[in-house]
Short mmCIF file of C-alpha atoms in Angstrom, two decimals:
data_model
loop_
_atom_site.label_atom_id
_atom_site.label_comp_id
_atom_site.label_asym_id
_atom_site.label_seq_id
_atom_site.Cartn_x
_atom_site.Cartn_y
_atom_site.Cartn_z
CA SER A 1 -14.39 -0.83 1.99
CA LEU A 2 -12.35 -0.10 -1.09
CA ARG A 3 -9.57 2.08 1.22
CA THR A 4 -9.18 -1.14 3.70
CA ARG A 5 -8.91 -3.28 0.34
CA LEU A 6 -6.41 -0.90 -1.42
CA THR A 7 -4.15 -0.67 2.05
CA ALA A 8 -3.90 -4.45 2.21
CA LEU A 9 -3.32 -4.81 -1.37
CA PHE A 10 -0.19 -2.04 -0.77
CA ALA A 11 1.02 -4.19 2.13
CA VAL A 12 1.01 -7.64 0.61
CA VAL A 13 2.75 -6.60 -1.99
CA PHE A 14 5.40 -4.73 -0.12
CA ALA A 15 5.61 -7.27 2.06
CA ILE A 16 6.28 -9.66 -0.70
CA ALA A 17 8.63 -7.48 -2.37
CA GLY A 18 10.23 -7.27 0.95
CA LEU A 19 10.60 -11.17 1.68
CA GLY A 20 12.05 -11.51 -1.62
CA VAL A 21 15.23 -8.61 -0.74
CA VAL A 22 15.20 -10.26 2.42
CA PHE A 23 15.76 -13.93 1.44
CA VAL A 24 17.74 -12.78 -1.56
CA SER A 25 20.22 -11.30 1.09
CA TYR A 26 20.21 -14.07 3.42
CA PHE A 27 21.21 -16.45 0.58
CA VAL A 28 23.80 -14.34 -0.99
CA VAL A 29 25.60 -13.56 2.73
CA ASN A 30 25.09 -17.48 3.49
CA ASP A 31 26.55 -18.53 0.16
CA SER A 32 29.67 -16.14 0.60
CA LEU A 33 30.30 -17.06 4.17
CA ALA A 34 30.23 -20.86 3.08
CA GLN A 35 33.42 -20.40 1.08
CA PRO A 36 35.63 -23.33 1.81
CA LEU A 37 37.98 -22.06 5.36
CA PRO A 38 41.19 -20.70 5.02
CA SER A 39 44.65 -22.60 5.04
CA LEU A 40 46.27 -22.74 8.73
CA ALA A 41 48.36 -19.73 7.44
CA ALA A 42 45.88 -17.42 7.31
CA PHE A 43 44.88 -17.65 10.88
CA GLY A 44 48.72 -16.61 11.93
CA ASP A 45 49.35 -15.34 15.71
CA ARG A 46 46.08 -17.02 16.66
CA ILE A 47 47.47 -20.59 16.19
CA PRO A 48 49.24 -21.63 19.40
CA THR A 49 53.04 -21.70 19.15
CA SER A 50 53.64 -22.96 22.66
CA GLY A 51 52.87 -26.65 21.45
CA PRO A 52 52.13 -28.74 18.52
CA VAL A 53 49.11 -27.96 16.41
CA THR A 54 46.91 -30.61 16.80
CA GLN A 55 43.70 -31.61 15.48
CA GLU A 56 41.91 -30.65 18.36
CA VAL A 57 43.29 -27.01 17.72
CA VAL A 58 42.44 -27.04 13.95
CA SER A 59 38.76 -28.55 15.13
CA GLN A 60 38.52 -25.82 17.72
CA ILE A 61 39.48 -22.94 15.40
CA VAL A 62 36.80 -24.55 12.25
CA ALA A 63 34.16 -25.05 14.88
CA GLU A 64 34.60 -21.08 16.16
CA LEU A 65 34.47 -20.26 12.82
CA GLN A 66 31.53 -22.01 11.59
CA ARG A 67 29.85 -20.97 14.77
CA GLN A 68 30.72 -17.06 14.16
CA ARG A 69 28.92 -17.76 10.18
CA SER A 70 25.69 -19.54 11.43
CA ALA A 71 25.14 -16.25 14.30
CA THR A 72 26.04 -13.97 11.55
CA VAL A 73 23.71 -15.68 9.25
CA THR A 74 21.14 -15.92 11.87
CA SER A 75 21.47 -12.46 12.99
CA LEU A 76 21.00 -10.97 9.52
CA LEU A 77 17.70 -12.61 9.16
CA VAL A 78 16.40 -12.20 12.44
CA GLN A 79 17.20 -8.47 11.81
CA SER A 80 16.00 -8.15 8.35
CA LEU A 81 12.99 -9.61 9.19
CA VAL A 82 12.30 -7.45 12.07
CA ALA A 83 12.93 -4.59 9.68
CA LEU A 84 10.58 -5.88 7.16
CA ALA A 85 7.88 -6.10 9.85
CA THR A 86 8.55 -2.47 10.75
CA SER A 87 8.65 -1.47 6.99
CA VAL A 88 5.13 -3.47 6.42
CA ALA A 89 3.64 -1.63 9.22
CA LEU A 90 4.83 2.11 8.28
CA ALA A 91 3.82 1.28 4.69
CA THR A 92 0.51 0.02 5.77
CA LEU A 93 -0.04 3.29 7.71
CA VAL A 94 1.01 5.30 4.61
CA GLY A 95 -1.00 3.08 2.16
CA TRP A 96 -4.10 3.81 4.47
CA LEU A 97 -3.33 7.37 4.47
CA LEU A 98 -2.61 7.33 0.35
CA ALA A 99 -5.79 5.55 -0.38
CA GLY A 100 -7.99 7.96 1.66
CA ARG A 101 -6.62 10.71 0.05
CA ALA A 102 -7.30 9.09 -3.43
CA LEU A 103 -10.55 7.85 -2.77
CA GLN A 104 -11.82 11.49 -1.10
CA PRO A 105 -13.12 12.73 -4.39
CA LEU A 106 -15.37 9.73 -4.38
CA ALA A 107 -16.66 10.51 -1.02
CA GLN A 108 -17.55 14.09 -2.05
CA ILE A 109 -19.12 12.50 -5.13
CA THR A 110 -21.00 10.17 -2.62
CA ALA A 111 -22.10 12.90 -0.31
CA THR A 112 -23.42 15.10 -2.95
CA ALA A 113 -25.16 12.20 -4.48
CA ALA A 114 -26.93 11.30 -1.06
CA SER A 115 -28.05 14.90 -0.06
CA VAL A 116 -29.55 16.02 -3.56
CA SER A 117 -33.37 15.46 -3.02
CA ASP A 118 -36.02 16.71 -5.38
CA THR A 119 -36.20 20.06 -4.00
CA ASN A 120 -32.51 21.29 -4.24
CA LEU A 121 -31.66 19.75 -7.57
CA ASN A 122 -29.34 22.53 -8.28
CA GLN A 123 -26.63 21.39 -6.21
CA ARG A 124 -23.55 19.84 -7.95
CA VAL A 125 -20.16 18.12 -7.22
CA ALA A 126 -18.25 20.81 -8.95
CA LEU A 127 -15.03 18.50 -8.74
CA THR A 128 -11.58 20.29 -9.92
CA LYS A 129 -9.06 18.01 -8.22
CA GLY A 130 -8.52 14.55 -8.39
CA PRO A 131 -7.53 11.98 -11.32
CA GLN A 132 -9.17 12.50 -14.34
CA GLU A 133 -11.39 9.62 -14.21
CA VAL A 134 -12.92 10.69 -10.88
CA ARG A 135 -13.35 14.24 -12.51
CA ASP A 136 -14.89 12.62 -15.27
CA LEU A 137 -16.98 10.83 -12.89
CA ALA A 138 -18.27 14.00 -11.33
CA ASP A 139 -18.44 15.81 -14.60
CA SER A 140 -21.05 13.07 -15.50
CA VAL A 141 -22.92 13.36 -12.36
CA ASP A 142 -23.52 16.89 -12.51
CA ALA A 143 -24.29 16.46 -16.42
CA MET A 144 -27.34 13.83 -14.88
CA LEU A 145 -28.13 16.33 -11.97
CA THR A 146 -28.57 19.15 -14.67
CA ARG A 147 -30.77 16.90 -16.69
CA LEU A 148 -32.80 15.74 -14.02
CA ASP A 149 -33.20 19.76 -12.65
CA GLN A 150 -34.50 20.75 -16.19
CA SER A 151 -36.83 17.67 -16.48
CA PHE A 152 -38.31 18.51 -12.91
CA ASP A 153 -38.57 22.04 -14.25
CA SER A 154 -40.10 20.97 -16.99
CA GLN A 155 -42.63 18.84 -15.16
CA ALA A 156 -43.32 21.49 -12.68
CA ARG A 157 -44.02 23.88 -15.45
CA PHE A 158 -46.38 21.36 -17.50
CA VAL A 159 -48.14 21.03 -14.01
CA ALA A 160 -49.00 24.61 -13.25
CA ASN A 161 -49.91 25.11 -16.97
CA ALA A 162 -52.15 21.88 -16.56
CA SER A 163 -53.64 23.29 -13.24
CA HIS A 164 -54.14 26.71 -14.54
CA GLU A 165 -56.06 25.40 -17.96
CA LEU A 166 -58.20 23.00 -15.78
CA ARG A 167 -59.27 26.29 -13.38
CA THR A 168 -59.87 28.46 -15.91
CA PRO A 169 -63.09 27.86 -17.95
#
């Protein structure tokens, strides 16, 4: 249905925009954390002072910093994707409701057109709310029904007059 297609369109556009934001954030944070490691002086009292600072101690510090960086970036990506998935689900629900609300005047036009028959051509859509384009459509349907009603009345009068003329000598 049109409502389903509109909802899917809303959800896809929202998901693409959200993915763009997530990946830009990921690459910005990843890039900012990939700056060169500070000198050993920046670690201050965390460097063992009881013995010489060996290459092994420096390697452990560097490895721990890289592990924390990797964990931070991975956590950011996972949490962002979970938030995006939740947001897309919510946007899909809101899109479904908004599409239904936007298409409600069309449903009213359809219901009116379906209920009109040759015996009740005086029924009208009479739409007062909704977008201008939909109101224009409703006004066109109403004008068409008016013309049909007049045509049916004219035909009924003609048939009645012809029938009367044929019955009277």
